[in-house]
Coordinates of C-alpha atoms and ligand atoms in Angstrom, one line a residue:
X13 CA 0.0 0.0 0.0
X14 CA 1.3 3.7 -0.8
X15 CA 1.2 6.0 1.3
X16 CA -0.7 9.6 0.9
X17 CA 1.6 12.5 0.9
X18 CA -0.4 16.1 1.2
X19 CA 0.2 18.7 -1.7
X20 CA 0.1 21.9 -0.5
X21 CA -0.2 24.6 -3.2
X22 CA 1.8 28.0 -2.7
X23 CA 1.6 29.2 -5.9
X24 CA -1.0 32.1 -4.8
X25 CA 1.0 33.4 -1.6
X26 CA 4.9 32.3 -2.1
X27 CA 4.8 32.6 -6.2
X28 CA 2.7 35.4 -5.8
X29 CA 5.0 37.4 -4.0
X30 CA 8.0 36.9 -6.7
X31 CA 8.5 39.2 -9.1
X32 CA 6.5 39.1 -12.5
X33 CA 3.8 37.2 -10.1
X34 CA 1.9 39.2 -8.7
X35 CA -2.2 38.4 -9.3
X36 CA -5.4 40.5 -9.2
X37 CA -8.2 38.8 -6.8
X38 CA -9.6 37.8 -10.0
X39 CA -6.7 36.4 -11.1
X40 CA -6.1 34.2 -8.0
X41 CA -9.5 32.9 -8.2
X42 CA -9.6 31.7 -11.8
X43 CA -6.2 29.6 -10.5
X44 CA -7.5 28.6 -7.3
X45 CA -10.4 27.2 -9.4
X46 CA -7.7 25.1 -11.8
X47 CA -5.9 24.4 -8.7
X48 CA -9.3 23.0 -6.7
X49 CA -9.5 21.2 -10.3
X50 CA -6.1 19.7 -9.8
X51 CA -7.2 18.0 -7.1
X52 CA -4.4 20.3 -4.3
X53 CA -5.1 18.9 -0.8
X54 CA -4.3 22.2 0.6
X55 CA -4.4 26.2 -1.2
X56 CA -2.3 28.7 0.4
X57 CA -4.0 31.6 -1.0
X58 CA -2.3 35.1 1.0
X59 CA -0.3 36.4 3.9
X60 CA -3.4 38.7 4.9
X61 CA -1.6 41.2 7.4
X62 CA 0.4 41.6 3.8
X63 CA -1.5 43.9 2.1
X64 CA -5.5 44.3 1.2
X65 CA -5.1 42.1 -1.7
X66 CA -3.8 39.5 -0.1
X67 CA -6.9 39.2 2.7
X68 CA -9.0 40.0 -0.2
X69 CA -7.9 37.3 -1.9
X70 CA -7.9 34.6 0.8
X71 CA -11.6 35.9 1.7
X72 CA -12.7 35.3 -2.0
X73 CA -11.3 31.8 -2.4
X74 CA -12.7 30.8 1.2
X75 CA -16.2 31.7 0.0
X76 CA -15.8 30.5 -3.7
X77 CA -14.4 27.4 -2.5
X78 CA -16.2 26.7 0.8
X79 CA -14.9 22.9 1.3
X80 CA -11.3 23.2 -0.2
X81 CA -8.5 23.4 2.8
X82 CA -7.5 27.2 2.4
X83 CA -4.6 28.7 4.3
X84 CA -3.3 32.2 5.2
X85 CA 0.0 32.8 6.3
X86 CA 0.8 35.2 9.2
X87 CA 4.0 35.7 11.2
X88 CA 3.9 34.6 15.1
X89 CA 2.3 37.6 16.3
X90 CA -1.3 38.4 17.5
X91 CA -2.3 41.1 14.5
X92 CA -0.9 38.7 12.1
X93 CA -2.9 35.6 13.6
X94 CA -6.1 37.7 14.2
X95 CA -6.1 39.1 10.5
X96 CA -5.5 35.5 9.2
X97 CA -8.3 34.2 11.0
X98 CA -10.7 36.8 10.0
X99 CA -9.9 36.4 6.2
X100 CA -10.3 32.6 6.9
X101 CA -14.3 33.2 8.3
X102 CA -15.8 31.7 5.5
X103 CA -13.5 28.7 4.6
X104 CA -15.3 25.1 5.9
X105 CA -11.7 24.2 6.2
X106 CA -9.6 26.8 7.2
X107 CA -5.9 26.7 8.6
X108 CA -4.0 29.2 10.1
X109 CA 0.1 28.8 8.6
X110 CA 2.2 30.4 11.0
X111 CA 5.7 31.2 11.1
X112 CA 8.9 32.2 12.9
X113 CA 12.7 32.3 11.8
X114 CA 14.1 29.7 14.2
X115 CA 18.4 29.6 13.0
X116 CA 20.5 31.5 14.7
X117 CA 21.6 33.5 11.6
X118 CA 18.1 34.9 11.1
X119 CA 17.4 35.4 15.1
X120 CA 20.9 37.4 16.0
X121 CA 20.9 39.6 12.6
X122 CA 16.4 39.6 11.7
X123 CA 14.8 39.1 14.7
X124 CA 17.2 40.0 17.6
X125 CA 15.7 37.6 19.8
X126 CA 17.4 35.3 22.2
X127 CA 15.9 31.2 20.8
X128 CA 14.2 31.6 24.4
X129 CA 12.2 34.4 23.2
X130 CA 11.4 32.6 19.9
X131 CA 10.1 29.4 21.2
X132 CA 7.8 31.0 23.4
X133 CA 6.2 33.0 20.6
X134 CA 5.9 30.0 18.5
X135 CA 4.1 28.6 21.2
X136 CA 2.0 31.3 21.7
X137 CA 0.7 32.3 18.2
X138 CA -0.1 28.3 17.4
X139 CA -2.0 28.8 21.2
X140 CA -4.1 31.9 19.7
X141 CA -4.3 30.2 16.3
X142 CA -6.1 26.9 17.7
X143 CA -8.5 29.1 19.5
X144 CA -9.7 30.4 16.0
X145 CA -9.4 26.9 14.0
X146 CA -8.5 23.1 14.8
X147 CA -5.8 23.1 11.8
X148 CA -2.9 24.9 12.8
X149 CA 0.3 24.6 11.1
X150 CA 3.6 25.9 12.1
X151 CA 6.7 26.8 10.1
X152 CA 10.5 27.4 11.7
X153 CA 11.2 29.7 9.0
X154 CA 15.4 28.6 7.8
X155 CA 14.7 25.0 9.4
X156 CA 16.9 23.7 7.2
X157 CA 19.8 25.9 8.8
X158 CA 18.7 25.8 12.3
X159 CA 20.6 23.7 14.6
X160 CA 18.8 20.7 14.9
X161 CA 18.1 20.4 18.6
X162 CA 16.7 23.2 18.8
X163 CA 14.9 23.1 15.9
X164 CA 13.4 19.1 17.6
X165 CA 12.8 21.2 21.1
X166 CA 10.6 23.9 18.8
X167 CA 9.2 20.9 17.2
X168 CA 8.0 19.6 19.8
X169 CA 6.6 22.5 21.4
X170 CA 4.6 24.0 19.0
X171 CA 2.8 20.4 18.6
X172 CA 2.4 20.3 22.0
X173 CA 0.4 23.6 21.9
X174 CA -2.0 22.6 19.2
X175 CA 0.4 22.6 15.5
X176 CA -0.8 19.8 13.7
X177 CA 1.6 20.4 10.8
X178 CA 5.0 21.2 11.5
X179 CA 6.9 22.9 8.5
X180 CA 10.8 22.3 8.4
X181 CA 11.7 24.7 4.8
X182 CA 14.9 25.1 3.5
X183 CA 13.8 29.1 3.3
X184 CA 17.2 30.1 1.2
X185 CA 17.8 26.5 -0.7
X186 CA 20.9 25.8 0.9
X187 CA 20.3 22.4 1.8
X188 CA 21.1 19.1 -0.4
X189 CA 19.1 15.9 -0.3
X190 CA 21.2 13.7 2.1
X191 CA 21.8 16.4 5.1
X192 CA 17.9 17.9 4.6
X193 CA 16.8 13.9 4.8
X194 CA 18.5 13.4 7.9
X195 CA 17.1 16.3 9.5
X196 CA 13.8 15.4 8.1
X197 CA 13.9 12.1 9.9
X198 CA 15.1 13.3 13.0
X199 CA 12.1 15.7 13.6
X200 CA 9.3 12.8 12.3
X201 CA 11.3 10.2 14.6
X202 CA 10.5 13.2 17.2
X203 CA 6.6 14.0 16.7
X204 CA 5.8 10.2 15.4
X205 CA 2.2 10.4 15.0
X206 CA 1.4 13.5 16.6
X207 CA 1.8 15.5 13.7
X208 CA 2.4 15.9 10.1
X209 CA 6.0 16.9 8.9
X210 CA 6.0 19.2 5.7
X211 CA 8.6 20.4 3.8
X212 CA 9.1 23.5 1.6
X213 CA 12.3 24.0 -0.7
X214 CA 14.0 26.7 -2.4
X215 CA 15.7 26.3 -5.7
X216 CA 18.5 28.4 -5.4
X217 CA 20.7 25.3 -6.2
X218 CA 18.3 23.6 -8.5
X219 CA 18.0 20.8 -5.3
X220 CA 14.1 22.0 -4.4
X221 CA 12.5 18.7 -6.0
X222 CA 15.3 16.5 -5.3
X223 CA 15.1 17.9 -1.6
X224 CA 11.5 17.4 -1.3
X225 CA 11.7 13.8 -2.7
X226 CA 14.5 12.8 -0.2
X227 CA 12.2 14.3 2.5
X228 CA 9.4 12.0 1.3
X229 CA 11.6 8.9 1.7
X230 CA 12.7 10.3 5.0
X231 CA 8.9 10.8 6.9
X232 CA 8.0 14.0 5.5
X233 CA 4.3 13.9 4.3
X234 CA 3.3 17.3 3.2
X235 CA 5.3 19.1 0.4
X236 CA 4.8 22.6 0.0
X237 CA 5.1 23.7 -3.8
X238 CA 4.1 25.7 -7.2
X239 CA 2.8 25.3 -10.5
X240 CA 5.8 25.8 -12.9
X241 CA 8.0 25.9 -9.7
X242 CA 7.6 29.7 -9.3
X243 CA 8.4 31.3 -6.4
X244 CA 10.6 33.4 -4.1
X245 CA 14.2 34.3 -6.1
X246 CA 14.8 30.5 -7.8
X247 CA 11.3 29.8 -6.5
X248 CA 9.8 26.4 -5.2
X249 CA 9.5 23.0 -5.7
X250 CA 7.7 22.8 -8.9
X251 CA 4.3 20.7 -8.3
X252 CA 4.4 18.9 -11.6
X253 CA 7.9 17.5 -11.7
X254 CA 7.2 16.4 -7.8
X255 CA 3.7 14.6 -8.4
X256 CA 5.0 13.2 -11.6
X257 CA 7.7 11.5 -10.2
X258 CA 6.3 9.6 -7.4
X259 CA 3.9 8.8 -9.9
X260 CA 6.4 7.5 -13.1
X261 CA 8.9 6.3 -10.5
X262 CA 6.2 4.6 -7.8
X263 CA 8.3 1.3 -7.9
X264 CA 10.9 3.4 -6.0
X265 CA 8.4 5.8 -4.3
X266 CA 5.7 4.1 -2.8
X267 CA 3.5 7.3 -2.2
X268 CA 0.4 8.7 -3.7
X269 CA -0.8 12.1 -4.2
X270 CA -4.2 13.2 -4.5
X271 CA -3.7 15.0 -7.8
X272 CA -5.1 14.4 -11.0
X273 CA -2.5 14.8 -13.5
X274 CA -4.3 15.1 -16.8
X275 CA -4.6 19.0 -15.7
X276 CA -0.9 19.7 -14.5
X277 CA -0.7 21.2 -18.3
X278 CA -3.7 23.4 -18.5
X279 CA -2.8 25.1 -15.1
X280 CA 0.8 25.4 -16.3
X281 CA -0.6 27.4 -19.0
X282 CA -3.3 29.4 -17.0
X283 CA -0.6 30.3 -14.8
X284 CA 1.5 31.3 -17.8
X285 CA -1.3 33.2 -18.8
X286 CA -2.0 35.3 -15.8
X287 CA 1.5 36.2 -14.8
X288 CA 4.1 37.4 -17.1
X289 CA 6.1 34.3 -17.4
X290 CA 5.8 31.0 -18.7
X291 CA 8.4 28.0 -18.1
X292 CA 11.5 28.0 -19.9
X293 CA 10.9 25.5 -22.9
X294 CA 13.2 22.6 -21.7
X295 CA 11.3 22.6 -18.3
X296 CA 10.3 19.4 -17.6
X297 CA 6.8 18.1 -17.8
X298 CA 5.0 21.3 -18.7
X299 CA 8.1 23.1 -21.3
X300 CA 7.6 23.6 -25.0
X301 CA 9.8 21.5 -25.8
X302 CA 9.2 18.6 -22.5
X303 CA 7.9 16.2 -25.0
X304 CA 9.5 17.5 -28.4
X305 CA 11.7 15.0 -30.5
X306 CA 14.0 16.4 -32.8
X307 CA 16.8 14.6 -33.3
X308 CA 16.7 11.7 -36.3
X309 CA 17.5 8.5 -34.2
X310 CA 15.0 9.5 -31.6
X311 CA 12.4 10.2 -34.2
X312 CA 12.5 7.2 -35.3
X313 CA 12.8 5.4 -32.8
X314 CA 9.7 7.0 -31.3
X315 CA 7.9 6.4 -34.3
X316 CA 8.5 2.7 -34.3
X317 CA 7.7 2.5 -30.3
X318 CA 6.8 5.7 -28.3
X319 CA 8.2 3.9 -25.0
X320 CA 12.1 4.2 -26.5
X321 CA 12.2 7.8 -26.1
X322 CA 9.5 8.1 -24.0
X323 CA 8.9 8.0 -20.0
X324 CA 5.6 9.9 -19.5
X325 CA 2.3 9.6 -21.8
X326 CA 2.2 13.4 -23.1
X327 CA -2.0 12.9 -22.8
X328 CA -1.7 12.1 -19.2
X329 CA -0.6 15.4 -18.0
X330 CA -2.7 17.0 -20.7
X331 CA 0.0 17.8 -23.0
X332 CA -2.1 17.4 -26.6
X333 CA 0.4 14.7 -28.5
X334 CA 4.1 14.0 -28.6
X335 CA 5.4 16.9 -30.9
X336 CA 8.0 16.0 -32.8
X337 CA 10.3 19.0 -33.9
X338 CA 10.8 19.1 -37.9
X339 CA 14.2 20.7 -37.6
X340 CA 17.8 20.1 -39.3
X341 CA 18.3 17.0 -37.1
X342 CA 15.2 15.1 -38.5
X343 CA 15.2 12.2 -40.9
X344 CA 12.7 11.4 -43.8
X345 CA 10.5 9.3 -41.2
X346 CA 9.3 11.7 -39.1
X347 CA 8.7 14.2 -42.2
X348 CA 6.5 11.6 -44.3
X349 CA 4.9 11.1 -40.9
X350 CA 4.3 15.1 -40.5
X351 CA 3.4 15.3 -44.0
X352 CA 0.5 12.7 -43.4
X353 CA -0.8 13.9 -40.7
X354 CA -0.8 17.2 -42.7
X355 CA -3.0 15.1 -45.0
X356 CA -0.2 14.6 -47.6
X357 CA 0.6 10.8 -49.0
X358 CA 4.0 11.2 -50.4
X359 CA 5.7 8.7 -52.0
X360 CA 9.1 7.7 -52.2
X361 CA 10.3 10.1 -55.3
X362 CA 8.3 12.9 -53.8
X363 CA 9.6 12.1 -50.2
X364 CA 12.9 12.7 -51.6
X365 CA 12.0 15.7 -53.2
X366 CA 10.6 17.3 -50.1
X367 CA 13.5 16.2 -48.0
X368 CA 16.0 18.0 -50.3
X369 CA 14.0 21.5 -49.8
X370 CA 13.2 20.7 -46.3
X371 CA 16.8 19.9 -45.5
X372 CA 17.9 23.5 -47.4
X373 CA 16.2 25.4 -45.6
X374 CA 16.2 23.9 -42.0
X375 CA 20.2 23.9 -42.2
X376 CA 20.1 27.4 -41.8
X377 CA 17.3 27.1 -38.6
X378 CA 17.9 27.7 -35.0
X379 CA 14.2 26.8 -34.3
X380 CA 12.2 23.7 -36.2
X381 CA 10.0 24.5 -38.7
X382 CA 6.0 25.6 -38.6
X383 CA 3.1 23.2 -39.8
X384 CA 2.6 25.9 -42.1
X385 CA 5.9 26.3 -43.8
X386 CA 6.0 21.9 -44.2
X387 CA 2.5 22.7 -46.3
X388 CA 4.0 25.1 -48.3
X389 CA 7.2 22.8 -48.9
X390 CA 4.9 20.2 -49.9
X391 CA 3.5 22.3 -52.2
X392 CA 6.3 23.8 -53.7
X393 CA 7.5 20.7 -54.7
X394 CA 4.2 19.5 -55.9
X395 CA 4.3 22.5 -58.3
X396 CA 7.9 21.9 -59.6
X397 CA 6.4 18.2 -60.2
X398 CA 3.2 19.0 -62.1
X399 CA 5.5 21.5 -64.0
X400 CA 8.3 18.8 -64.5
X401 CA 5.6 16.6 -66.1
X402 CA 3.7 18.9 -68.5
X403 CA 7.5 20.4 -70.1
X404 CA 7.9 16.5 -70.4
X405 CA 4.2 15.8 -72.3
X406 CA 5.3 19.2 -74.2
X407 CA 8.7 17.7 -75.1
X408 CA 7.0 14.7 -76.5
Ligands
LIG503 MN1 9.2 30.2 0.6

């Protein structure tokens, strides 16, 4: 039997507040609804004490969305906690996210605050949180660079007053898989069943997915990411490459996710749509180019068996079909296979023909070519043909 692990959605608070990001109320609603769609287990949608928008925003998905889990973020502090509970009035499922630096680094240089001082107003803002809401959820802001006894005393402490998610992020995405794992383990070895351990990663390094996944294996059974991995400078784990891997890779990853992956594409692209960004095209799952074969060999070898080049159905993460890229590096198969499905039956003098224009002009190509420009190929050569023939019949 797999074992559930919790998706909880950021990309409405921590990619909102990135640059490029940031969404209208009406914005965040349309991708709350793809996200509620998507099948996310819990939507962080604001940091209300933030700014207007941001309780706006949480407010409107709490009523549009009565039964999803919504969360709002607010620092350990009463204002914060009381604004976050207020915008969370008309969610059927509301939790309270609250957060304190807890490394040294961030307490003698941010906060100023002795680790004394820190504990006791973790404990106190999860306190006030639980009198507003049953699901509270704590986060020690830089857990992944705290030292780790104190981060297991805090642990324990804020669980013991009420937390029933405890949050361990690697805030600055300093942490690789191995070291993150171990500390991981240590705090879910600590809390055992008494509360959930999630995870949040940076991707400063480019570790945040691999982190998360060495979390999983370690007890961690919340992950904290975004749609297209946006987020904070490098941003976040990206939800799609996460989900898809425990689900291509379950023989090594016995653990299930509630999300239904046939719409990871369309919210990649709503999201695309709505801020001013899409995903670089070699990003996996969700890029241009994620399911693109361009080179000869792998052409056809797809062609002849999808699974030799293939690790991921294209249709089950709603990516259309499998596009192959006509470019310089393709061979005559995958162009009499284009051609065809352009409606065109070439045979094997005309194939020829086609592949000597094609080839002319695709040597001189950075980028593949269009549908369009293949048709007009096609009919080029279809023109130099009928021609061809009727100076022949003329000849005669
Ligand atoms: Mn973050």
């Amino acid at each position: 039997m797999s074992e559930r692990v919790y998706i909880f959605d950021t990309t409405l608070r921590d990619g909102e507040q990135s640059p490029g990001c940031s969404m209208t109320v009406p914005e965040k609603l349309r991708m709350a609804r793809k996200l509620v769609e998507l099948g996310v287990d819990i939507l962080e949608a604001g940091f209300p004490i933030a700014s207007e928008g941001d309780f706006e925003a949480v407010d409107a998905v709490s009523r549009e969305f009565p039964w999803a889990s919504v969360a709002a973020l607010a620092r350990c502090c009463t204002l914060d906690v009381e604004r976050a509970a207020k915008s969370l009035a008309h969610a059927k499922r509301p939790r309270i996210h609250t957060f304190i630096a807890t490394s040294d680094i961030h307490l003698k240089y941010k906060l100023k605050k002795s680790r004394q001082q820190v504990l006791d107003e973790a404990v106190a803002a999860v306190e006030l949180a639980r009198r507003y809401v049953d699901d509270v959820e704590f986060s020690a802001e830089d857990g992944a660079r705290t030292e780790p006894d104190y981060l297991e005393k805090v642990s324990r402490a804020v669980v013991a007053a009420g937390a029933r998610t405890v949050n361990i992020p690697d805030t600055v995405g300093y942490s690789v898989p191995a070291e993150y794992a171990a500390l991981i383990g240590r705090v879910v070895e600590a809390l055992g069943d008494s509360a959930i351990v999630s995870v949040h990663c940076h991707d400063d390094l480019g570790l945040a997915v691999a982190n998360s996944l060495a979390a999983v294996a370690a007890g961690a059974r919340q992950i904290e990411c975004t749609i297209n991995g946006i987020g904070e400078r490098a941003g976040n784990c990206s939800l799609e490459e996460i989900v898809m891997i425990l689900k291509t890779r379950s023989d090594a990853y016995p653990y299930k996710t509630g999300i239904h992956a046939e719409h990871l594409y369309g919210a990649s692209q709503l999201l695309s749509s709505v801020i001013t960004f899409g995903p670089q095209p070699n990003k996996a799952i969700v890029g241009r180019n994620a399911f693109a074969h361009e080179a000869g060999i792998h052409q056809d070898g797809y062609l002849k068996e999808k699974s030799t080049y293939e690790i991921i159905d294209p249709r089950s993460v709603g990516v259309p079909e499998g596009r192959l890229v006509l470019g310089k590096h393709s061979g005559r198969h995958a162009l009499h296979e284009r051609a065809k499905e352009l409606g065109f039956d070439l045979n094997k003098e005309q194939l020829d023909r086609l592949y000597h224009s094609f080839t002319a002009v695709a040597d001189h190509r950075k980028k593949g070519l269009m549908d369009e420009e293949i048709v007009s190929l096609i009919k080029e050569s279809q023109a130099q043909e009928s021609q061809a023939a009727a100076m022949e019949t003329a000849a005669r």
